[in-house]
Amino acid sequence: MSLAAASSVGVASVVLLLLVVANVSFSDANVEGNRDLSEGKATSTVESPWRRSAVETPLPANNSLVLAAARTRRSDPVAKLTMYEGGWNISETHYWASVAYTGAPLFLVAAVWFVGFGVVMLVISCCCCFCRNRSDRYSPTSYIASLVLLVILTCVTIARCFVLNAGQESFHRSTIGTVDYVEGQGNLTVDNLRNFAGSLAAAKNIGVDNIFLPVDVQQKIDIVEEKLTSSANEFSARIVQNSDKFKNVMDKMQYYLMAVGVIMLGLALLGFVFSVLGLQFLVSLLVIAGWAVLTVTISMAGGFILLHNVVGDTCVAMDEWVTHPQDHTALDDILPCVNVATANESLHRSEEVTAQLVALVNNVIVNISNRDFPPGFKPLWFNQSGPLMPVLCNPFNPDMTARKCAPGEVTFSTAPDEWKRFECQVAGDAGSEVCTTVGRVTPPAYNQMTAAASISMGLYEFGPFLMQLQDCTFVRETFTSISVNNCPGLERYSRLVYDGLMLMSVSVMLSVVFWMVHTRQRRRRARSGKQPG
């Protein structure tokens, strides 16, 4: 009777597990369908991947966007099972409570198994101690059937262990790759911010023939440089902190999954060997160990349901954020956009300083190098002569709109080679050099002009990057790349790990029951006078 009770508890637990698997599969299918529908809707209402459409749903007045609202609408056990409406937010306790509730069925199965099988083992122990007059009738059918089932279940467990190992390795590799990609994109942005700040600082100190940028422009450069440095430092610190946090969690998860796989594999093999050999005491110890380990494994499967849903929520949140990049959302903690005001000011200052440097260089060329002053009219006269130097092309009009170069102007890239033809050889002390050959510029002045042109080109080439900061293009490209290239693998591998844990739990759970059945039938066979073959 007690053994039948153990079998009933095992079968009931298995049935519960299978129902949970079917339920989660159905839920996943609905979620994927909802995600596809939402993506299709977004595609139909957005004219381009990076620009908003006028027909999009109006946003809240506080400019705060709730991400993945439909997918994350789940029962919240902390709020008396009311529906959670806060969307994806890993900093919100109610979000974690609602997503953890999706693993409740598995936690219930673990509790039923732990309590039910524990009670059954207690009853069996009492029967063994106090009920000596029990039937020891041997059943060849039960003996053979239990042995065959043990072989099958052991093989299934071994196979599921390998599947679990492959799944957790793929999931870990994919997750770390995603984190590294996000970290790399963030570090690239930080490096560009710092390089741009350095270019502004260099521009502030550039001078040609002791002519420098206006004082007010230099002061504005100091303000922008301070803001850029602050943004870069904050950005870098947040990226490193989040990256280390994610990697630490993933490494621990991989360790625990590997440990569970090894322990379950060992239990299955040892249980099979001990039951076949009839080592009843060792089988009893393994049954107790299997009882405890299965409780932990089923609970871990429930935890992985949580992780699987968080991964899916995050991918949907990224898809939705791409169309609303400037709104304040919970995704700001992963890879936030640079402050819009700072980005706008940086872009404007870049254009202004570029135009000012070009004007500075051209002022020296037009009013000093290309003028023929009378001898001795120093420092403007240095015996300049010959063909006139071309001026530097200013890429901006006075209103900072784009401007095309006029005929005869040189660009940032061609200026050094073109101006080199107008360099003269000099004689005299440093700072008061005089041309001894035909030319319009002395070597020191040529070096200053080319340095100014080089810094101007650097600032001008930062324009596209600053535009990306302004409209969050770099973050949108990062999230879009993750959604397209990483999310399918992350969801597939997390599902593979979950399936591995579930099916391995089912096979070991049944194995525990048949260890007892086969050991008992073997003992009865021995008592009936038939030695095992």
Coordinates of C-alpha atoms in Angstrom, one line a residue:
M1 CA 0.0 0.0 0.0
S2 CA 2.8 2.4 1.0
L3 CA 4.6 1.7 -2.3
A4 CA 1.5 2.3 -4.2
A5 CA 1.1 5.7 -2.4
A6 CA 4.7 6.6 -3.4
S7 CA 3.9 5.7 -7.0
S8 CA 0.7 7.8 -6.9
V9 CA 2.5 10.8 -5.6
G10 CA 5.2 10.4 -8.2
V11 CA 2.7 10.1 -11.0
A12 CA 0.6 13.0 -9.7
S13 CA 3.7 15.2 -9.6
V14 CA 4.6 14.1 -13.2
V15 CA 1.1 15.0 -14.4
L16 CA 1.4 18.4 -12.7
L17 CA 4.7 19.0 -14.4
L18 CA 3.4 18.0 -17.8
L19 CA 0.4 20.3 -17.4
V20 CA 2.8 23.2 -16.4
V21 CA 4.9 22.5 -19.5
A22 CA 1.8 22.6 -21.7
N23 CA 0.5 25.7 -20.1
V24 CA 3.9 27.6 -20.5
S25 CA 4.2 26.5 -24.1
F26 CA 0.7 27.9 -24.8
S27 CA 1.6 31.1 -23.0
D28 CA 4.8 31.5 -25.0
A29 CA 2.9 31.0 -28.2
N30 CA 0.5 33.8 -27.2
V31 CA 3.3 36.1 -26.2
E32 CA 5.1 35.5 -29.5
G33 CA 1.9 36.2 -31.3
N34 CA 1.3 39.4 -29.4
R35 CA 4.9 40.5 -30.1
D36 CA 4.5 39.8 -33.8
L37 CA 1.2 41.8 -33.9
S38 CA 2.8 44.7 -32.0
E39 CA 5.7 44.7 -34.3
G40 CA 3.4 44.6 -37.3
K41 CA 1.4 47.5 -35.9
A42 CA 4.6 49.5 -35.3
T43 CA 5.7 48.9 -38.8
S44 CA 2.5 50.1 -40.3
T45 CA 2.4 53.3 -38.3
V46 CA 6.0 54.4 -38.5
E47 CA 7.2 55.9 -41.8
S48 CA 10.9 55.1 -41.2
P49 CA 12.8 53.1 -38.6
W50 CA 14.2 56.2 -37.0
R51 CA 11.4 58.9 -37.3
R52 CA 8.1 59.1 -35.5
S53 CA 4.8 59.2 -37.4
A54 CA 2.1 61.7 -36.6
V55 CA -0.4 58.9 -36.3
E56 CA 1.3 57.2 -33.4
T57 CA -0.4 56.8 -30.1
P58 CA -0.2 60.0 -28.1
L59 CA 2.3 59.8 -25.2
P60 CA 1.7 60.7 -21.6
A61 CA 2.1 64.3 -20.7
N62 CA 5.1 63.6 -18.5
N63 CA 7.0 62.2 -21.5
S64 CA 7.3 58.9 -19.7
L65 CA 6.7 55.7 -21.8
V66 CA 5.5 52.4 -20.4
L67 CA 7.3 49.7 -22.2
A68 CA 5.9 46.2 -23.1
A69 CA 2.7 47.1 -21.3
A70 CA 0.6 44.4 -23.0
R71 CA 3.1 41.6 -22.4
T72 CA 3.9 42.5 -18.8
R73 CA 0.2 42.7 -17.8
R74 CA 0.3 39.9 -15.2
S75 CA -1.1 39.2 -11.8
D76 CA 0.8 40.9 -9.0
P77 CA 0.9 38.8 -5.8
V78 CA 2.3 41.8 -3.8
A79 CA -0.8 43.8 -4.8
K80 CA -3.4 41.2 -3.9
L81 CA -3.2 39.6 -7.4
T82 CA -4.4 42.8 -9.2
M83 CA -3.0 43.2 -12.7
Y84 CA 0.4 44.9 -12.9
E85 CA 0.2 47.9 -15.3
G86 CA 3.7 49.4 -14.9
G87 CA 5.4 47.8 -17.9
W88 CA 9.0 46.6 -18.2
N89 CA 11.0 48.0 -15.3
I90 CA 13.8 46.0 -13.7
S91 CA 14.0 48.5 -10.9
E92 CA 10.3 48.0 -9.9
T93 CA 9.5 45.5 -7.1
H94 CA 6.0 44.9 -8.5
Y95 CA 7.4 44.0 -11.9
W96 CA 9.6 41.3 -10.4
A97 CA 6.7 40.1 -8.3
S98 CA 4.4 39.8 -11.3
V99 CA 7.0 38.0 -13.4
A100 CA 7.9 35.7 -10.6
Y101 CA 4.3 34.7 -10.3
T102 CA 4.5 33.1 -13.7
G103 CA 6.7 30.5 -12.0
A104 CA 4.2 29.8 -9.3
P105 CA 2.8 26.6 -10.8
L106 CA 6.3 25.0 -10.7
F107 CA 6.9 26.2 -7.2
L108 CA 3.6 24.6 -6.3
V109 CA 4.7 21.3 -8.0
A110 CA 7.9 21.5 -6.0
A111 CA 6.0 22.0 -2.8
V112 CA 3.6 19.1 -3.6
W113 CA 6.5 16.8 -4.4
F114 CA 8.4 17.8 -1.3
V115 CA 5.5 17.4 1.1
G116 CA 3.7 14.5 -0.6
F117 CA 6.7 12.3 -1.2
G118 CA 8.1 13.2 2.2
V119 CA 4.9 12.0 3.9
V120 CA 4.9 8.8 1.7
M121 CA 8.5 8.1 2.7
L122 CA 7.6 8.5 6.4
V123 CA 4.6 6.1 6.0
I124 CA 6.9 3.6 4.2
S125 CA 9.4 3.8 7.1
C126 CA 6.7 3.2 9.7
C127 CA 5.4 0.3 7.7
C128 CA 8.8 -1.3 7.5
C129 CA 9.2 -0.9 11.3
F130 CA 5.8 -1.9 12.5
C131 CA 4.1 -3.9 9.8
R132 CA 6.1 -7.1 9.5
N133 CA 3.2 -9.4 8.3
R134 CA 3.1 -8.1 4.7
S135 CA 2.9 -10.0 1.5
D136 CA 6.2 -10.8 -0.3
R137 CA 4.6 -12.2 -3.5
Y138 CA 7.0 -11.8 -6.4
S139 CA 5.6 -10.5 -9.7
P140 CA 7.8 -11.3 -12.8
T141 CA 5.9 -8.7 -14.8
S142 CA 6.6 -5.9 -12.3
Y143 CA 10.2 -7.0 -12.1
I144 CA 10.8 -6.9 -15.9
A145 CA 8.6 -3.8 -16.5
S146 CA 10.4 -1.8 -13.7
L147 CA 13.8 -2.8 -15.1
V148 CA 12.9 -1.8 -18.7
L149 CA 11.5 1.5 -17.5
L150 CA 14.6 2.2 -15.4
V151 CA 16.8 1.6 -18.5
I152 CA 14.6 4.0 -20.6
L153 CA 14.3 6.6 -17.9
T154 CA 18.1 6.6 -17.2
C155 CA 18.8 7.0 -20.9
V156 CA 16.3 9.9 -21.1
T157 CA 17.9 11.5 -18.0
I158 CA 21.4 11.2 -19.6
A159 CA 20.1 12.8 -22.8
R160 CA 18.4 15.6 -21.0
C161 CA 21.5 16.3 -19.0
F162 CA 23.4 16.8 -22.3
V163 CA 20.6 19.0 -23.6
L164 CA 20.6 21.1 -20.4
N165 CA 24.4 21.5 -20.6
A166 CA 24.3 22.5 -24.3
G167 CA 21.4 24.9 -23.6
Q168 CA 23.0 26.6 -20.6
E169 CA 26.3 27.0 -22.5
S170 CA 24.6 28.6 -25.5
F171 CA 22.5 30.8 -23.2
H172 CA 25.5 31.9 -21.2
R173 CA 27.5 32.6 -24.4
S174 CA 24.7 34.5 -26.0
T175 CA 24.0 36.5 -22.9
I176 CA 27.6 37.5 -22.4
G177 CA 27.9 38.3 -26.1
T178 CA 24.9 40.6 -25.8
V179 CA 26.3 42.3 -22.7
D180 CA 29.7 42.7 -24.4
Y181 CA 28.1 44.3 -27.4
V182 CA 26.2 46.8 -25.3
E183 CA 29.3 47.6 -23.3
G184 CA 31.3 48.0 -26.5
Q185 CA 28.7 50.4 -28.0
G186 CA 28.7 52.4 -24.8
N187 CA 32.4 52.5 -24.6
L188 CA 32.6 53.7 -28.2
T189 CA 30.2 56.5 -27.4
V190 CA 32.3 57.4 -24.3
D191 CA 35.5 57.5 -26.3
N192 CA 33.9 59.7 -28.9
L193 CA 32.6 62.1 -26.3
R194 CA 36.0 62.3 -24.7
N195 CA 37.8 62.8 -28.1
F196 CA 35.3 65.5 -29.0
A197 CA 35.9 67.2 -25.7
G198 CA 39.7 67.0 -26.3
S199 CA 39.2 68.5 -29.8
L200 CA 37.3 71.4 -28.4
A201 CA 40.0 72.0 -25.8
A202 CA 42.7 71.9 -28.5
A203 CA 40.7 74.4 -30.6
K204 CA 40.6 76.8 -27.7
N205 CA 44.4 76.9 -27.6
I206 CA 44.9 77.2 -31.3
G207 CA 46.4 80.4 -32.6
V208 CA 47.8 81.6 -35.9
D209 CA 50.4 84.5 -35.8
N210 CA 49.3 85.1 -32.2
I211 CA 45.6 85.4 -33.2
F212 CA 43.3 83.2 -31.1
L213 CA 39.6 82.5 -30.8
P214 CA 37.5 85.2 -29.1
V215 CA 37.4 85.0 -25.3
D216 CA 33.6 84.4 -25.2
V217 CA 34.0 81.4 -27.5
Q218 CA 36.8 80.1 -25.3
Q219 CA 34.5 80.4 -22.3
K220 CA 31.7 78.6 -24.0
I221 CA 34.1 75.8 -25.0
D222 CA 35.0 75.4 -21.3
I223 CA 31.4 75.0 -20.3
V224 CA 30.6 72.4 -23.0
E225 CA 33.9 70.5 -22.3
E226 CA 32.9 70.3 -18.6
K227 CA 29.4 68.9 -19.5
L228 CA 30.8 66.4 -22.0
T229 CA 33.4 65.1 -19.5
S230 CA 30.7 64.8 -16.9
S231 CA 28.3 62.9 -19.3
A232 CA 31.1 60.6 -20.4
N233 CA 32.2 59.8 -16.9
E234 CA 28.6 59.1 -15.8
F235 CA 27.9 57.1 -18.9
S236 CA 31.1 55.0 -18.5
A237 CA 30.4 54.3 -14.8
R238 CA 26.9 53.2 -15.5
I239 CA 28.0 50.9 -18.3
V240 CA 30.7 49.2 -16.3
Q241 CA 28.4 48.8 -13.2
N242 CA 25.5 47.2 -15.2
S243 CA 27.9 45.0 -17.3
D244 CA 29.6 43.7 -14.1
K245 CA 26.3 43.0 -12.5
F246 CA 24.8 41.1 -15.4
K247 CA 28.0 39.0 -16.0
N248 CA 28.2 38.1 -12.3
V249 CA 24.6 36.9 -12.3
M250 CA 25.1 34.9 -15.5
D251 CA 28.3 33.3 -14.3
K252 CA 26.6 32.2 -11.1
M253 CA 23.6 30.9 -13.0
Q254 CA 25.9 28.8 -15.3
Y255 CA 27.6 27.3 -12.3
Y256 CA 24.4 26.3 -10.6
L257 CA 22.9 24.8 -13.8
M258 CA 26.1 22.8 -14.3
A259 CA 26.0 21.6 -10.7
V260 CA 22.4 20.5 -11.0
G261 CA 23.1 18.7 -14.3
V262 CA 26.0 16.8 -12.8
I263 CA 24.1 15.9 -9.6
M264 CA 21.0 14.7 -11.5
L265 CA 23.2 12.6 -13.9
G266 CA 25.0 11.1 -11.0
L267 CA 21.7 10.3 -9.2
A268 CA 20.3 8.6 -12.3
L269 CA 23.3 6.4 -12.9
L270 CA 23.9 5.5 -9.3
G271 CA 20.2 4.8 -8.7
F272 CA 20.1 2.5 -11.7
V273 CA 23.2 0.6 -10.7
F274 CA 22.2 0.2 -7.1
S275 CA 18.7 -0.9 -7.8
V276 CA 19.9 -3.5 -10.4
L277 CA 22.4 -4.8 -7.9
G278 CA 19.7 -4.9 -5.1
L279 CA 21.6 -2.6 -2.7
Q280 CA 18.5 -1.6 -0.8
F281 CA 20.2 0.7 1.8
L282 CA 22.1 2.7 -0.9
V283 CA 18.9 3.0 -2.9
S284 CA 17.1 4.3 0.1
L285 CA 19.8 7.0 0.6
L286 CA 19.5 7.9 -3.1
V287 CA 15.7 8.2 -2.8
I288 CA 16.1 10.7 0.0
A289 CA 18.8 12.6 -2.0
G290 CA 16.6 12.5 -5.1
W291 CA 13.6 13.8 -3.1
A292 CA 15.6 16.9 -2.0
V293 CA 17.4 17.5 -5.3
L294 CA 14.2 17.2 -7.3
T295 CA 12.6 19.8 -5.1
V296 CA 15.5 22.2 -5.8
T297 CA 15.6 21.4 -9.6
I298 CA 11.8 22.0 -10.0
S299 CA 12.2 25.3 -8.1
M300 CA 15.1 26.2 -10.4
A301 CA 12.9 25.5 -13.4
G302 CA 10.4 27.9 -11.9
G303 CA 13.1 30.5 -11.6
F304 CA 14.1 30.0 -15.2
I305 CA 10.6 30.6 -16.3
L306 CA 11.0 34.0 -14.6
L307 CA 14.3 34.6 -16.5
H308 CA 12.7 33.4 -19.8
N309 CA 9.9 35.9 -19.4
V310 CA 12.2 38.8 -18.4
V311 CA 14.3 38.1 -21.5
G312 CA 11.1 38.2 -23.7
D313 CA 9.9 41.4 -21.9
T314 CA 13.2 43.1 -22.5
C315 CA 13.2 42.3 -26.2
V316 CA 9.7 43.7 -26.6
A317 CA 10.6 46.8 -24.5
M318 CA 13.6 47.4 -26.9
D319 CA 11.4 47.1 -29.9
E320 CA 8.9 49.6 -28.5
W321 CA 11.6 52.0 -27.3
V322 CA 13.1 52.3 -30.8
T323 CA 10.1 54.3 -32.0
H324 CA 10.2 56.6 -28.9
P325 CA 13.9 57.2 -28.1
Q326 CA 13.6 60.6 -26.4
D327 CA 11.0 59.5 -23.8
H328 CA 12.0 58.7 -20.3
T329 CA 11.8 54.9 -19.8
A330 CA 13.2 52.1 -17.6
L331 CA 15.6 51.3 -20.4
D332 CA 17.6 54.4 -19.6
D333 CA 19.4 52.3 -16.9
I334 CA 20.8 50.0 -19.5
L335 CA 22.1 52.3 -22.3
P336 CA 20.7 55.9 -21.7
C337 CA 20.8 58.6 -24.3
V338 CA 23.1 61.5 -23.6
N339 CA 21.2 64.5 -22.3
V340 CA 19.5 66.2 -25.3
A341 CA 20.4 69.7 -24.2
T342 CA 24.0 68.8 -23.8
A343 CA 24.0 67.1 -27.2
N344 CA 22.4 70.1 -28.9
E345 CA 24.8 72.5 -27.3
S346 CA 27.8 70.3 -28.2
L347 CA 26.6 70.2 -31.9
H348 CA 26.1 74.0 -32.0
R349 CA 29.4 74.6 -30.3
S350 CA 31.2 72.3 -32.7
E351 CA 29.8 74.1 -35.7
E352 CA 30.5 77.5 -34.2
V353 CA 34.2 76.7 -33.3
T354 CA 34.7 75.1 -36.7
A355 CA 33.5 78.3 -38.4
Q356 CA 35.5 80.5 -36.0
L357 CA 38.8 78.5 -36.7
V358 CA 38.2 78.8 -40.5
A359 CA 37.6 82.5 -40.1
L360 CA 40.7 82.9 -38.0
V361 CA 42.9 81.1 -40.6
N362 CA 41.3 83.0 -43.5
N363 CA 41.8 86.3 -41.7
V364 CA 45.6 85.6 -41.5
I365 CA 45.7 84.5 -45.1
V366 CA 43.8 87.4 -46.6
N367 CA 45.0 90.2 -44.3
I368 CA 48.7 89.2 -43.7
S369 CA 50.0 86.4 -46.0
N370 CA 48.4 87.7 -49.2
R371 CA 49.2 91.3 -48.6
D372 CA 52.4 93.0 -49.8
F373 CA 53.4 95.3 -46.9
P374 CA 56.4 97.7 -47.2
P375 CA 59.7 96.4 -45.8
G376 CA 60.2 96.9 -42.2
F377 CA 56.4 97.0 -41.4
K378 CA 56.8 94.2 -38.9
P379 CA 55.4 91.9 -37.7
L380 CA 53.0 92.0 -40.7
W381 CA 55.9 92.1 -43.2
F382 CA 58.1 89.1 -43.4
N383 CA 59.1 89.5 -47.0
Q384 CA 56.1 87.6 -48.4
S385 CA 55.8 87.4 -52.2
G386 CA 54.6 85.3 -55.1
P387 CA 51.2 83.9 -56.0
L388 CA 48.4 84.3 -53.5
M389 CA 47.5 81.5 -51.1
P390 CA 44.0 80.0 -51.4
V391 CA 41.7 80.4 -48.5
L392 CA 40.2 77.6 -46.4
C393 CA 36.6 76.5 -47.3
N394 CA 34.1 77.2 -44.5
P395 CA 31.5 74.4 -44.5
F396 CA 28.9 76.6 -42.8
N397 CA 27.0 79.7 -43.8
P398 CA 26.7 82.5 -41.2
D399 CA 23.4 80.9 -40.1
M400 CA 25.2 77.6 -39.7
T401 CA 23.5 75.9 -42.6
A402 CA 25.6 73.7 -44.9
R403 CA 27.7 75.6 -47.5
K404 CA 29.4 74.4 -50.6
C405 CA 33.0 75.3 -51.2
A406 CA 33.6 78.1 -53.7
P407 CA 36.1 77.8 -56.6
G408 CA 39.6 78.4 -55.5
E409 CA 39.0 77.4 -51.8
V410 CA 40.8 74.4 -50.3
T411 CA 39.2 71.8 -48.1
F412 CA 40.3 70.6 -44.7
S413 CA 41.9 67.5 -46.2
T414 CA 43.7 69.2 -49.2
A415 CA 44.8 72.4 -47.3
P416 CA 48.1 71.0 -46.0
D417 CA 49.4 70.0 -49.5
E418 CA 48.0 73.1 -51.2
W419 CA 49.5 75.5 -48.6
K420 CA 52.9 73.7 -48.7
R421 CA 53.5 75.1 -52.1
F422 CA 53.4 78.6 -50.6
E423 CA 55.8 78.0 -47.8
C424 CA 59.1 79.9 -48.0
Q425 CA 62.5 79.3 -46.5
V426 CA 63.3 81.7 -43.7
A427 CA 66.2 83.2 -41.8
G428 CA 66.3 85.1 -38.5
D429 CA 65.5 84.5 -34.9
A430 CA 62.4 82.5 -33.8
G431 CA 59.4 84.7 -33.9
S432 CA 60.8 87.2 -36.3
E433 CA 61.6 85.0 -39.3
V434 CA 61.9 86.6 -42.7
C435 CA 61.4 84.8 -46.0
T436 CA 64.5 84.3 -48.1
T437 CA 62.7 82.7 -51.0
V438 CA 59.4 83.3 -52.7
G439 CA 56.5 82.3 -50.5
R440 CA 53.5 83.6 -48.6
V441 CA 53.8 81.7 -45.3
T442 CA 56.7 80.9 -42.9
P443 CA 57.2 77.4 -41.6
P444 CA 55.9 78.2 -38.1
A445 CA 52.8 79.9 -39.5
Y446 CA 52.2 77.0 -41.9
N447 CA 52.3 74.6 -39.0
Q448 CA 49.8 76.7 -37.1
M449 CA 47.5 76.9 -40.1
T450 CA 47.6 73.2 -40.8
A451 CA 47.0 72.4 -37.1
A452 CA 43.9 74.7 -37.1
A453 CA 42.7 73.1 -40.3
S454 CA 43.2 69.6 -38.8
I455 CA 41.3 70.4 -35.6
S456 CA 38.5 72.1 -37.7
M457 CA 38.2 68.9 -39.8
G458 CA 38.1 66.8 -36.6
L459 CA 35.3 68.9 -35.1
Y460 CA 33.4 68.9 -38.4
E461 CA 33.7 65.1 -38.7
F462 CA 32.2 64.8 -35.3
G463 CA 29.0 66.3 -36.7
P464 CA 27.3 62.9 -37.6
F465 CA 28.2 61.5 -34.2
L466 CA 26.7 64.5 -32.4
M467 CA 23.6 64.2 -34.6
Q468 CA 23.3 60.6 -33.4
L469 CA 23.6 61.8 -29.8
Q470 CA 21.0 64.4 -30.5
D471 CA 18.3 62.0 -31.7
C472 CA 19.6 58.8 -29.9
T473 CA 20.4 57.1 -33.2
F474 CA 23.3 55.1 -31.6
V475 CA 21.1 53.7 -28.9
R476 CA 18.3 52.8 -31.4
E477 CA 20.8 51.1 -33.6
T478 CA 22.1 49.1 -30.6
F479 CA 18.7 48.0 -29.4
T480 CA 17.6 47.2 -33.0
S481 CA 20.7 45.1 -33.5
I482 CA 20.1 43.2 -30.2
S483 CA 16.4 42.7 -31.1
V484 CA 17.2 41.3 -34.5
N485 CA 20.5 39.4 -33.8
N486 CA 20.4 38.5 -30.1
C487 CA 16.8 38.2 -28.9
P488 CA 15.8 35.2 -30.9
G489 CA 18.8 33.2 -29.6
L490 CA 18.3 34.4 -26.0
E491 CA 14.7 33.3 -26.0
R492 CA 15.4 30.0 -27.7
Y493 CA 18.3 29.1 -25.4
S494 CA 16.4 30.1 -22.2
R495 CA 13.6 27.9 -23.4
L496 CA 16.0 25.1 -24.0
V497 CA 17.3 25.3 -20.5
Y498 CA 13.9 25.4 -19.1
D499 CA 12.8 22.3 -21.1
G500 CA 16.0 20.5 -20.0
L501 CA 15.3 21.1 -16.4
M502 CA 11.6 20.1 -16.7
L503 CA 12.1 16.9 -18.6
M504 CA 15.1 15.9 -16.5
S505 CA 12.9 16.4 -13.4
V506 CA 10.2 14.2 -14.9
S507 CA 12.5 11.4 -15.7
V508 CA 14.4 11.4 -12.4
M509 CA 11.1 11.7 -10.5
L510 CA 9.8 8.6 -12.2
S511 CA 13.2 6.9 -11.7
V512 CA 13.0 7.5 -8.0
V513 CA 9.7 5.6 -7.9
F514 CA 10.9 2.7 -10.0
W515 CA 14.1 2.4 -8.0
M516 CA 11.9 1.5 -5.1
V517 CA 9.7 -0.7 -7.2
H518 CA 12.5 -2.7 -8.8
T519 CA 14.5 -3.0 -5.5
R520 CA 11.4 -4.4 -3.8
Q521 CA 10.6 -6.8 -6.6
R522 CA 14.2 -8.0 -6.6
R523 CA 14.1 -8.6 -2.9
R524 CA 10.8 -10.6 -3.2
R525 CA 12.3 -12.6 -6.0
A526 CA 15.2 -13.5 -3.9
R527 CA 12.9 -14.5 -1.0
S528 CA 10.8 -16.7 -3.4
G529 CA 13.9 -18.7 -4.2
K530 CA 14.6 -17.3 -7.6
Q531 CA 18.0 -15.7 -7.8
P532 CA 18.4 -12.8 -10.2
G533 CA 20.0 -13.6 -13.5

